[in-house]
Amino acid sequence: MLQHKHQDLFNEPACAKNQAKDEKTRKKGCGGKPLTPGNAAGGCAFDGAKIVLQPITDAAHLVHGPIACEGNSWDSRHALSSGPMLYRTGFTTDVGEMDVIYGGEKRLFKAIKEIIARYDPPAVFVYQTCVTAMIGDDIETVCKVAAERFGKPVIPVNAPGFVGKKNFGTKLAGEALLNHVIGTEEPEITTPADINLIGEYNVSGDLWMVTPLLKKLGIRLLTSITGDARYHDVTKAHRARVNMMVCSQALINVARKMEERWGIPYFEGSFYGVKDTSLSLRTIAKMLVERGAEPDLIARTEALIAEEEARVARELAPILPELKGKRVLLYTGGVKSWSMISALHYAGMVVIGSSTRKATKEDKARAAELMGEEGETMDNLPQRDMYRMLKNREADIMLSGGRTQFVALKAKTPWLDSNQERHNAYCGYDGTISLLKEIHKELTNPVFDLVRTPAPWEV
Amino acid sequence: MPQVADKIKDHARLFNEPEYQELFERKKAFECGASDEVVAKQSDYINSWEYREKNLARQALTVNPAKACQPLGAMFASVGFEKTLAFNHGSQGCTAYFRSHLARHFKEPCAAVSTSMTEDAAVFGGLNNLIDGLQNAYTVYKPKVIAVSTTCIAEVIGDDLTAFIQNARTKEAIPQDFPVVKANTPSFVGSHINGYDALIKGVFTCFWEGKERGEVTPRVNIIPGFDGYAVGNNRELKRIFAEFGIDAAIISDVSDQFDTPTDGKYRMFDGGTTYQQVEEAINASATISMQKYCTEKTLDFVKEKGQPVHAFHYPIGIKGTDDLLMTLSEITGKPIPESLEMERGRLVDAMADSSNWLHGKTYSIFGDPDFVYGMAQFIMELGGEPVHLLATNGGKEWEAEMKALLATSPYGAKGQVWPGKDLWAMRSLLATEPCDFLIGSSYGKYLEKDLGIPLIRLTFPIFDRHHHHRFPTWGYQGGLRVLVTILDKILDELDRETMKTGISFDLVR
Ligand code: SF4
Ligand code: SF4
């Protein structure tokens, strides 16, 4: 049943990765590859769906399943909100043994009712998980009945963990938005300079590094899908003039289908690094003007870029000489596998390798092109090899996620969190400044002298 | 009605009830207190540079000194010896104060007696009080040794301890050969660290009397010094010796005295250092002091006997512990045990794991001179920057040593050293040049309240938190504990800050 519904998604024409596969493997879909038992596994589809939708900050996010699923994905990412905090409340039906025997639909309905009675959110997202999908709970029907009864949008997110990996779950979340949310309300006003960002979750406030720039240019961010988003804004996203897709893979279906349905052109860009931020702003301006915005937007954008770039250069001047030539091992994935490189190149740093996990063919090509001779793209770098590289001082610092942090430290190498658990925003001009300052801080931390100097009795 | 019989509110919350708030308001009007503006203006003034200059120039008045008095230190030192009764010659009130001071910190009863001098004694001398006191103490408590130290009043009237004790023997208040240790501990000079020093020296003087150094035995004497973490630290020292396979004697081991088990037995005195150890100590290969400024006179005395001595500054952190272990290894000729190497690696690992939270934080530190030194050294190892370093009982020599320490690291650049200053001076310093965290004793909580600089409790006395003294701060293991204490504060603060908006109030830090 579910499998059949998902077939369409497996055939995502705009997904380069998918298109590169032959027909048979394509049918299995991007999330379809079974996970290897005994391997360190990434998140499940449910996890991916929740990651995408949870940043809608004023909505209630209700997980229909046993308590552990919610525990897995609750709040470990720092998608920030400038206002409502409801999204951070971990609502779950916490199904027990009896529900498993008799079915959990009634319980789910009651939970929705209680949430609406107590919190009155603009909408409730209901997430399916493995156990409740297995026992055949029909969350779509429950949501439909609840929505009618309470007069509130109740959105089913049918992405139980077993249908695939995290990446596939993000697409299913996109589908939920397309089918139940986007286009369900009309904005009061529209301007010729309205845009959406797609695939920007405001991790550690990344989005807020960019919004002031847009504001200065008079570009209105209709909504960000879904960083720091409000439910009612997302419903009106279909009236934007241009979509910018920030994460190249996760929500490609949303960008493409919005173009199909409402004729909104999209482009893929990045806000990491000075060069890319400028390029993205330029592209937005150009596309908006093409679609009827005031032509002077282009000149104003150029002026802002010049001003901002000069400011970055000024602020970083004291530390740039110390960063220059330092060697970095980048172990992230997706867009960041290439977009971070340009931020590092800005400081004259050498990227000796970048992992291209969860990255598209284009991502890989871009990463390879950017690094040129000096670095290589790699898919998965086993921790053993990572340790060896760092131990041999091939890199001066590693940028990665929390899971590999300790490999770096055991190899006595400075490390900086570049993934979702980090605490600093690295987007835009200000984000680049903060990224490079953090790298500088790590590189000069006295503890690494201590770590590397042998105990006195060893010399 | 805020207070009802079936649910009595305690005072911590009671006075926040609207009834009481109203009452306070009315009281203010009734008392014709200064207006809020005047109060605000005054508090701005005492936070200003102008006031700071005046405050630092203050000579006669001391406000909230970060030190205790000499006999307290002596008493602390004396209870570390086997069946030894701490005996204060002076007025009763002092002794009560020492006992409660120590009890409040260690949450343990602390036995000590006093000669209970009165006005008469103050005029005519305390001889009779001392004789009676010794006799009673000897018969009632049956100690092995009595350790006499003086309080201000006895020093002022100039009681001659040596003569008085001899008198007591002649009068058969105590047997001829009953050992009495004595220490002159006038509190109008020095502080508890000098009292500690005086008593340890008194113990050596008493038990080494007439002896010269004989054949050297492969043993090390360790004098811990006055230390609020004594229970954990002494035990940690013993563990380190065991790992090394070193024969060592802790001179004044208070670890059991201040950590008696609740097992139905009453232990009046449970000092861990035997007098046999004290007697044999003269022939040890060396004497090591863990706190230089706590043992200056003692070490001089030991040196005079021809024994090598070494002194450290409260060994916290990597370098502090490295130096200690290297010295132990040199003296004994034993290699550093592998288990300790592993511990070092683990501490370094922990420091690196958390380094990004620690790097660049600024701290002010107050406490005893050695503590401030050791702590500042560790802070710099963590990438932290010491700002104000204050020891009310620190002198010129300490100041010079501190400055030399700060000069060893770029992280010491902001460090300012304040010997002899009190906590009211610290208040001005922090108001004008604030820092991220304050490290010191519980007394720092008033500074925390006034200035909003979070306090990390890491030295004596800690009255308002429990059981810290049970964990070591010395050695690599102790370093871990100190590290966690600091980190917890940093992260708690971050949570408190981010709680306000909820932004960045994160599960994983
Ligand atoms: S795989 Fe299934 S059971 Fe596991 S966390 Fe994901 S949804 Fe929950
Ligand atoms: S300072 Fe002197 S008088 Fe005061 S408590 Fe100490 S010993 Fe007693």
CSV table of N, CA, C and O and ligand atoms in Angstrom, one decimal, chain B residues 68-72 88 91 93-95 97-98 150-153 185-188, ligand 2:
chain,number,residue,atom,x,y,z
B,68,ALA,N,41.0,32.6,57.6
B,68,ALA,CA,40.6,32.3,59.0
B,68,ALA,C,41.8,32.6,59.9
B,68,ALA,O,42.8,32.9,59.4
B,69,CYS,N,41.5,32.3,61.2
B,69,CYS,CA,42.6,32.7,62.1
B,69,CYS,C,43.5,31.5,62.4
B,69,CYS,O,43.2,30.4,62.2
B,70,GLN,N,44.7,31.9,63.0
B,70,GLN,CA,45.8,30.9,63.2
B,70,GLN,C,45.4,29.6,64.0
B,70,GLN,O,45.6,28.5,63.5
B,71,PRO,N,44.8,29.7,65.1
B,71,PRO,CA,44.5,28.5,65.9
B,71,PRO,C,43.5,27.6,65.1
B,71,PRO,O,43.6,26.3,65.4
B,72,LEU,N,42.7,28.1,64.2
B,72,LEU,CA,41.9,27.2,63.5
B,72,LEU,C,42.7,26.3,62.6
B,72,LEU,O,42.5,25.1,62.5
B,88,ASN,N,42.8,24.4,72.8
B,88,ASN,CA,43.1,25.8,72.6
B,88,ASN,C,43.3,26.5,73.9
B,88,ASN,O,42.4,26.4,74.8
B,91,SER,N,40.2,31.9,75.1
B,91,SER,CA,38.8,32.0,75.5
B,91,SER,C,37.9,30.9,74.8
B,91,SER,O,38.3,30.5,73.7
B,93,GLY,N,35.0,31.1,73.4
B,93,GLY,CA,34.3,31.5,72.2
B,93,GLY,C,35.1,31.2,70.9
B,93,GLY,O,34.6,30.7,69.9
B,94,CYS,N,36.4,31.4,71.0
B,94,CYS,CA,37.2,31.1,69.8
B,94,CYS,C,37.1,29.6,69.4
B,94,CYS,O,36.9,29.3,68.2
B,95,THR,N,37.2,28.8,70.4
B,95,THR,CA,37.2,27.3,70.1
B,95,THR,C,35.9,26.9,69.5
B,95,THR,O,35.8,26.1,68.6
B,97,TYR,N,34.0,28.7,67.8
B,97,TYR,CA,34.0,29.2,66.4
B,97,TYR,C,34.8,28.3,65.5
B,97,TYR,O,34.3,27.9,64.4
B,98,PHE,N,36.0,27.8,66.0
B,98,PHE,CA,36.8,26.9,65.1
B,98,PHE,C,36.0,25.6,64.8
B,98,PHE,O,36.0,25.1,63.7
B,150,THR,N,47.5,28.5,70.9
B,150,THR,CA,47.1,29.7,71.6
B,150,THR,C,46.1,30.5,70.8
B,150,THR,O,46.2,30.5,69.6
B,151,THR,N,45.2,31.2,71.5
B,151,THR,CA,44.4,32.2,70.8
B,151,THR,C,44.9,33.6,71.1
B,151,THR,O,45.8,33.7,71.9
B,152,CYS,N,44.3,34.5,70.5
B,152,CYS,CA,44.8,35.9,70.6
B,152,CYS,C,45.0,36.3,72.1
B,152,CYS,O,46.0,36.9,72.5
B,153,ILE,N,44.0,36.0,72.9
B,153,ILE,CA,44.0,36.5,74.2
B,153,ILE,C,45.2,36.0,75.0
B,153,ILE,O,45.9,36.8,75.7
B,185,THR,N,50.1,30.6,68.3
B,185,THR,CA,49.3,31.0,67.1
B,185,THR,C,48.6,32.3,67.3
B,185,THR,O,47.3,32.3,67.4
B,186,PRO,N,49.3,33.3,67.4
B,186,PRO,CA,48.6,34.6,67.5
B,186,PRO,C,47.9,35.0,66.2
B,186,PRO,O,48.5,35.1,65.2
B,187,SER,N,46.6,35.3,66.3
B,187,SER,CA,45.9,35.6,65.1
B,187,SER,C,46.0,37.0,64.6
B,187,SER,O,45.6,37.3,63.5
B,188,PHE,N,46.6,37.8,65.4
B,188,PHE,CA,46.8,39.2,64.9
B,188,PHE,C,47.9,39.2,63.9
B,188,PHE,O,48.1,40.3,63.2
C,2,SF4,S1,41.2,36.0,65.8
C,2,SF4,FE1,41.9,35.6,67.9
C,2,SF4,S2,40.2,36.1,69.2
C,2,SF4,FE2,39.4,35.9,67.2
C,2,SF4,S3,38.7,33.8,67.0
C,2,SF4,FE3,40.7,33.8,66.2
C,2,SF4,S4,42.0,33.4,68.0
C,2,SF4,FE4,40.0,33.9,68.8
